[in-house]
Coordinates of C-alpha atoms in Angstrom, one line a residue:
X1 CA -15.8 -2.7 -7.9
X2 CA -16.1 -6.5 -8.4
X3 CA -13.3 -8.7 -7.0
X4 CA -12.3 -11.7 -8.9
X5 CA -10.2 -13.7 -7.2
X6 CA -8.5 -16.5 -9.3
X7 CA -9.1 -16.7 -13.2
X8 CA -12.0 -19.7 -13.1
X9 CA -15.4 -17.4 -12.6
X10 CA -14.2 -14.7 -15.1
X11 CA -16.5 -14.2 -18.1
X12 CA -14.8 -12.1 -20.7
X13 CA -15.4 -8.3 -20.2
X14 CA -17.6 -5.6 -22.3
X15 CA -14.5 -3.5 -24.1
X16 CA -11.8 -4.4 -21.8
X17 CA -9.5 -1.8 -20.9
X18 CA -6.8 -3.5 -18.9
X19 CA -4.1 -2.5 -16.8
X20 CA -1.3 -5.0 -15.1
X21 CA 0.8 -5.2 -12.5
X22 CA 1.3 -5.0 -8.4
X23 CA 0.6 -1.4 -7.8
X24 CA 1.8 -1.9 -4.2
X25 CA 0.9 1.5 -2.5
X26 CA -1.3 2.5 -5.4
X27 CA 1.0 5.4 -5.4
X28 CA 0.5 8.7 -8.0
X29 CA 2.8 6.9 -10.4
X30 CA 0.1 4.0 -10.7
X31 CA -2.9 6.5 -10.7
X32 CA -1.5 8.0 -13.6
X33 CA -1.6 5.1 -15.5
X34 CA -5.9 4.2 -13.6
X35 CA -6.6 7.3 -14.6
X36 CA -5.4 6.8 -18.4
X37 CA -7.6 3.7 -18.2
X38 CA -10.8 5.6 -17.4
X39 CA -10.3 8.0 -19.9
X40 CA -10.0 5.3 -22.7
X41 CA -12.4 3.3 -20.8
X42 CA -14.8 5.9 -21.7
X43 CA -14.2 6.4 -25.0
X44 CA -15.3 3.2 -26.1
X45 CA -17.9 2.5 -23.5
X46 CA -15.5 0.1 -21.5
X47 CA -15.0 -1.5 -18.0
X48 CA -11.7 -0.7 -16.5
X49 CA -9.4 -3.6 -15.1
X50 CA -6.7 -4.0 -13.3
X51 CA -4.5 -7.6 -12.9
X52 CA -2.7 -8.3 -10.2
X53 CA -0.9 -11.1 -8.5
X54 CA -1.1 -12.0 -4.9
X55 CA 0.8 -13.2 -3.1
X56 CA 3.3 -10.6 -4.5
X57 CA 5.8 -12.6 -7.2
X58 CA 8.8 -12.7 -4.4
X59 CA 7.0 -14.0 -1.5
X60 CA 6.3 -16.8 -3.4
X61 CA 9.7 -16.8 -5.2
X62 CA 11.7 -16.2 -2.3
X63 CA 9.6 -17.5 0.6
X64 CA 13.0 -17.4 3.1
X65 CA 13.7 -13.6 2.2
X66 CA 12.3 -11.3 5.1
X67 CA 13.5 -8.7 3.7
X68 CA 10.7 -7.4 1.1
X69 CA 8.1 -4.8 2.9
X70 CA 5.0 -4.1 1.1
X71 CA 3.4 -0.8 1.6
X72 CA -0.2 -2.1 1.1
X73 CA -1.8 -5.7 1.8
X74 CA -4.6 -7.0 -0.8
X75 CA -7.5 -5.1 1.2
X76 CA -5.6 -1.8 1.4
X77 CA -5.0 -2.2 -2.3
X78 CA -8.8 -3.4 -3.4
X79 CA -10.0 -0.3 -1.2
X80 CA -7.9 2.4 -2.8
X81 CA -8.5 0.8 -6.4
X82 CA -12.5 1.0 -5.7
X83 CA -12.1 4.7 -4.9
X84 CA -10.2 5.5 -8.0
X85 CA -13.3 3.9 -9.7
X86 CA -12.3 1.0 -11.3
X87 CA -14.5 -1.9 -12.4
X88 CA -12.9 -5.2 -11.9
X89 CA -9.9 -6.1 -9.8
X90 CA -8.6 -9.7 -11.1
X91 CA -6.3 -11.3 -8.2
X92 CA -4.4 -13.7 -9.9
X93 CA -2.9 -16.5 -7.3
X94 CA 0.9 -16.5 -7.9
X95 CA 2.4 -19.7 -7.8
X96 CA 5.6 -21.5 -9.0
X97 CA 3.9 -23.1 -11.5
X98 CA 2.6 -19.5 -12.6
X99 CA 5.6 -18.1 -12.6
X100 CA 7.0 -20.3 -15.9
X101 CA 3.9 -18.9 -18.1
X102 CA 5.8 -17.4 -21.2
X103 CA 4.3 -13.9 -22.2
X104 CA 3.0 -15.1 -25.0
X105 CA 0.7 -17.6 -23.0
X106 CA -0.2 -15.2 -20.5
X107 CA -1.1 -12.5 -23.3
X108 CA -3.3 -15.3 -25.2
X109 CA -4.6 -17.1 -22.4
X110 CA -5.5 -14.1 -19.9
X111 CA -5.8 -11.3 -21.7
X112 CA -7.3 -12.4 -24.6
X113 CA -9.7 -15.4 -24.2
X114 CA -10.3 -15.2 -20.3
X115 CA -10.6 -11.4 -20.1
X116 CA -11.2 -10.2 -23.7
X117 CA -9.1 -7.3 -23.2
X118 CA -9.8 -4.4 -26.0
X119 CA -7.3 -2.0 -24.6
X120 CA -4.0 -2.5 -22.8
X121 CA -2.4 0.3 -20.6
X122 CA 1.1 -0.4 -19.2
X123 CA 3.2 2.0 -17.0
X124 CA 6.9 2.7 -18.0
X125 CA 9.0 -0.4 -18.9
X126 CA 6.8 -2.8 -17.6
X127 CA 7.5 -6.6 -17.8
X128 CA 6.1 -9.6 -17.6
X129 CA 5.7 -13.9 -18.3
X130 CA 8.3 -15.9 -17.3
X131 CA 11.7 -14.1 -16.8
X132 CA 10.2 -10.8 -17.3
X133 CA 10.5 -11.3 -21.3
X134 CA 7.4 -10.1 -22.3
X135 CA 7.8 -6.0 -23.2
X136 CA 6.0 -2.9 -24.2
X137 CA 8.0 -3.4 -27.5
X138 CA 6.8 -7.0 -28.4
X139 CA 3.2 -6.3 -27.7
X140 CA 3.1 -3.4 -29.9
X141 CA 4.7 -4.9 -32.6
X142 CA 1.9 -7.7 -32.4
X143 CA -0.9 -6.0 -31.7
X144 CA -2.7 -7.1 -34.7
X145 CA -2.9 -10.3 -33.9
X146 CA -3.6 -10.0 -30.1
X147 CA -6.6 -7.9 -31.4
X148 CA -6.2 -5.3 -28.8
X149 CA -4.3 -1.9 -28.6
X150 CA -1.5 -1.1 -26.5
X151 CA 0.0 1.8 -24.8
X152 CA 2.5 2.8 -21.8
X153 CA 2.8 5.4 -19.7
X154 CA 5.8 7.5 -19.3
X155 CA 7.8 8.1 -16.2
X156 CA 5.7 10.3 -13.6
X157 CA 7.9 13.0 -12.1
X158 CA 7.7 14.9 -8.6
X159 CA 10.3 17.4 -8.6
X160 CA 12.2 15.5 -11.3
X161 CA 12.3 12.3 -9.2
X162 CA 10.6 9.2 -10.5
X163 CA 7.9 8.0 -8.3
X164 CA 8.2 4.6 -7.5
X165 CA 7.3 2.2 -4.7
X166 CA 10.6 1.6 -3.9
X167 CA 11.3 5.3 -3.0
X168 CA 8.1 5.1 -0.7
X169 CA 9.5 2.0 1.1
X170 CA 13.1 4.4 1.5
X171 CA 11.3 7.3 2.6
X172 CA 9.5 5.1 5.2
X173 CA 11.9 3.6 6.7
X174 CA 13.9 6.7 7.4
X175 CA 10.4 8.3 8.9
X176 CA 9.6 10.6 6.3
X177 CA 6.0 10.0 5.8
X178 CA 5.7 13.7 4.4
X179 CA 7.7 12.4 1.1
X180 CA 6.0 8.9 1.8
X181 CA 2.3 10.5 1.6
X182 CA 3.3 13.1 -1.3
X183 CA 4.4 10.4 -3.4
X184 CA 1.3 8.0 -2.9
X185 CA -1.3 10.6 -3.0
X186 CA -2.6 9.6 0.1
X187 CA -2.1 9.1 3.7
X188 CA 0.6 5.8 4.7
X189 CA -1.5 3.8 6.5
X190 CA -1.6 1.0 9.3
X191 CA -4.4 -1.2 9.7
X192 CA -4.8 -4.2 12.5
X193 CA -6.7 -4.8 15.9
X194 CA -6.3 -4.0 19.6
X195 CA -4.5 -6.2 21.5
X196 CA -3.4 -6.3 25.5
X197 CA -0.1 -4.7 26.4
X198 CA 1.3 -4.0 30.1
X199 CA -0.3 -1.1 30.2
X200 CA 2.7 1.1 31.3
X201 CA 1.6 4.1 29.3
X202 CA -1.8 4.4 31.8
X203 CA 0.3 4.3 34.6
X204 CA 1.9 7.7 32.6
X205 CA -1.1 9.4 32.1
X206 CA -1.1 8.1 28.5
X207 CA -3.0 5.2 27.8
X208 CA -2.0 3.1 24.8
X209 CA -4.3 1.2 22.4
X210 CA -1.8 -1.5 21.0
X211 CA -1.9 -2.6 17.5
X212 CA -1.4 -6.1 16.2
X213 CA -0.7 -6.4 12.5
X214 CA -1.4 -9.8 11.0
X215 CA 0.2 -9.6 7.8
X216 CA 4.2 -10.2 8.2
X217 CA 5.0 -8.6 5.2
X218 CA 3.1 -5.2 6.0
X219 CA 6.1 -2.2 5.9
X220 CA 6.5 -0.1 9.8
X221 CA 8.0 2.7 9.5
X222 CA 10.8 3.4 11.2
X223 CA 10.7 3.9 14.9
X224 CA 9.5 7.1 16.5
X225 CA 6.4 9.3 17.5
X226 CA 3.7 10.3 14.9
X227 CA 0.7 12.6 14.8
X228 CA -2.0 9.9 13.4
X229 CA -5.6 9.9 12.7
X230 CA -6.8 7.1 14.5
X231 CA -10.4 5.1 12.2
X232 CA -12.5 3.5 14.5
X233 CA -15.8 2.1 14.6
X234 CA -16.9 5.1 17.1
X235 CA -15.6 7.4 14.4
X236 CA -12.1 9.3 13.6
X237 CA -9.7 10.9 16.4
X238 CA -6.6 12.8 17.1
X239 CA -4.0 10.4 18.2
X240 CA -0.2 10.0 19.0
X241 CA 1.4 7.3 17.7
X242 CA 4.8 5.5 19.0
X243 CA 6.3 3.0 17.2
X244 CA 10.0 1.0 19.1
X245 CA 11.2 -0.6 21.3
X246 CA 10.7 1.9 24.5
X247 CA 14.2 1.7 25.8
X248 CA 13.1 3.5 28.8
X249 CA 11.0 1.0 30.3
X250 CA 13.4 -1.2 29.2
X251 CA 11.4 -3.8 26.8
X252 CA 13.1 -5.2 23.8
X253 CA 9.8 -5.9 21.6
X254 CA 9.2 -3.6 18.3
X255 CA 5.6 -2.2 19.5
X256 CA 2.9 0.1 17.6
X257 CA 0.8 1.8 20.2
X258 CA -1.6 4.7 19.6
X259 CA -2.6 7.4 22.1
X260 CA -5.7 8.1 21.3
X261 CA -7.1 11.8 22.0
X262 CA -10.5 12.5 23.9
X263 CA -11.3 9.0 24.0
X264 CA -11.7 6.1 26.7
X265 CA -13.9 3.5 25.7
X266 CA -12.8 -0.1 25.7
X267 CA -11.4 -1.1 22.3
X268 CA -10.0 -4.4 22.7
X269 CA -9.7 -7.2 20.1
X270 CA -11.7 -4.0 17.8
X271 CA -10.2 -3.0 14.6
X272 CA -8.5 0.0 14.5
X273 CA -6.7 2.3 11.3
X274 CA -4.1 4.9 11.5
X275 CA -3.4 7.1 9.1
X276 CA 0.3 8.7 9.7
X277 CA 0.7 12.5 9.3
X278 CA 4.2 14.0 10.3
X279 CA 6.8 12.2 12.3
X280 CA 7.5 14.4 15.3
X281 CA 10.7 13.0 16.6
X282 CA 12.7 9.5 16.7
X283 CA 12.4 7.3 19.7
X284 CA 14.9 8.5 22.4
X285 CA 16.3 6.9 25.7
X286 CA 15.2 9.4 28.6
X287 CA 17.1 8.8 32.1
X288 CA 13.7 8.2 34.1
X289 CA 10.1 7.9 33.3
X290 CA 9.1 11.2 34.8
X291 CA 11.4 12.6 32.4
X292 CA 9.7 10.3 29.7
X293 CA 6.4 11.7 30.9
X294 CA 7.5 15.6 30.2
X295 CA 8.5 14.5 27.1
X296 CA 5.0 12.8 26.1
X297 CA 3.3 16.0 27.3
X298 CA 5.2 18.1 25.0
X299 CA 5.1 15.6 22.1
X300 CA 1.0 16.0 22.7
X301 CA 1.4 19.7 22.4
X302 CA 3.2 19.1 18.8
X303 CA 1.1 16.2 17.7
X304 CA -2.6 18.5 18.0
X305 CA -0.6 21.2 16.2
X306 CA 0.0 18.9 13.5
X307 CA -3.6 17.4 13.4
X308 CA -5.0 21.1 13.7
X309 CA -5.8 21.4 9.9
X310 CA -7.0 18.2 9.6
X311 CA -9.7 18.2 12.4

């Protein structure tokens, strides 16, 4: 998959068939609509493409609001696109100034003559261009004169529930990463590197690789112990995953640290993946640490029966 980030090194694409929008998560909702874009992509002997912005619209819109969780950064997002088999992933830098291009600019000046888009596939009432005017039923009506085709995607339904980042981020942050991963197709995951911590857990007879997450805006999950696959360089592992504030011990700072099965080498400053399974139980308040300790033995127990299909 070729990356394209920013609009000035694009030259216009052989049969475009074009797909817009944030697909944070990349969820089964959004493959619906990549997988509608292959299939037409291959009818006419197309590449596929998908537009994005990033940043995402609010964190440049409303740069003071904390309060919007993404489920995937730009690197999680280009990975899962490239294994769906997409062509070109056109990262388009959001900006104020970007933000007051009418639909009708935005159709004419990127789809058009920058991109040369043949085919357009939207998902299910899709807007866009400055206030969100531009619509499904305005690009249809003009498709003759923006010489390409259009088409949307209906609502995709699990159980009769629309799927839609939004649920995701709910489900998250409530700890249920079963609905989370049924609903993106995929395992949640959380990427970043190992840091130092105070090394507590070793003193319990489970050592801790900590994880530092750059990106502010990345979505944790809400706090508790989860059976993980852990991705490292020296290959893929059974781990045990904590996320809180370890009220035992007493510390008040939100931590992610991994207990990583059969393995002891030295990790720090590495980069390190985990891919979250099943949440085994919320984070708890034990009287002392050697009743913290029987707990963690028996969470191990219930974690590797968790893993046990998956290894």
């Amino acid at each position: 998959m070729k990356i394209h980030k920013g609009l000035d090194s694009i030259v216009p694409i052989r049969n475009a068939v074009v797909t817009i929008g944030t697909f944070d998560g990349v969820h089964i909702g959004h493959q619906e609509i990549l997988q509608r874009v292959r299939e037409i992509a291959s009818t006419i002997d197309g590449e596929t493409v998908v537009v994005t912005f990033w940043p995402h619209p609010r964190l440049v819109l409303f740069p003071n609001d904390n309060a919007l969780k993404l489920l995937s950064t730009f690197e999680e997002k280009a990975e899962i696109l490239a294994t769906l088999g997409i062509h070109h992933l056109v990262a388009i830098p959001f900006t104020k100034e970007f933000s007051q291009l009418t639909s009708e600019q935005f159709t004419r000046q990127v789809l058009m003559e920058i991109i040369g888009t043949k085919r357009l596939v939207i998902g299910y009432d899709h807007r866009f261009g400055k206030n969100r005017e531009g619509s499904f039923e305005h690009l249809k009506a003009n498709e003759k004169q923006y010489r390409f085709k259009v088409e949307e995607i209906s609502k995709q339904e699990i159980d009769n529930i629309a799927v839609s980042s939004t649920k995701i981020r709910k489900a998250l942050e409530i700890g249920d990463v079963k609905t989370a991963n049924t609903y993106l197709g995929q395992y949640y995951s959380l990427a970043g590197k190992v840091v130092e911590g105070n090394r507590i857990g070793r003193t319990l007879g489970f050592p801790t690789a900590n994880i530092a997450i750059a990106e502010r805006f990345k979505l944790v999950p809400a706090d508790g112990v989860y059976a993980v696959k852990v991705i490292l360089a020296e290959g893929i592992f059974q781990g045990m995953l904590n996320i809180g504030n370890r009220p035992t011990i007493g510390d008040d700072k939100r931590s992610i640290e991994c207990n990583i099965f059969d393995f002891s080498a030295d990790i720090y400053d590495a980069p390190i993946k985990v891919e979250l399974i099943e949440r085994v139980r919320a984070e708890l308040k034990f009287e002392n640490v050697a009743q913290l300790t029987r707990q963690l033995e028996q969470d191990r127990i219930l974690v590797k029966s968790f893993l046990k299909p998956y290894f």
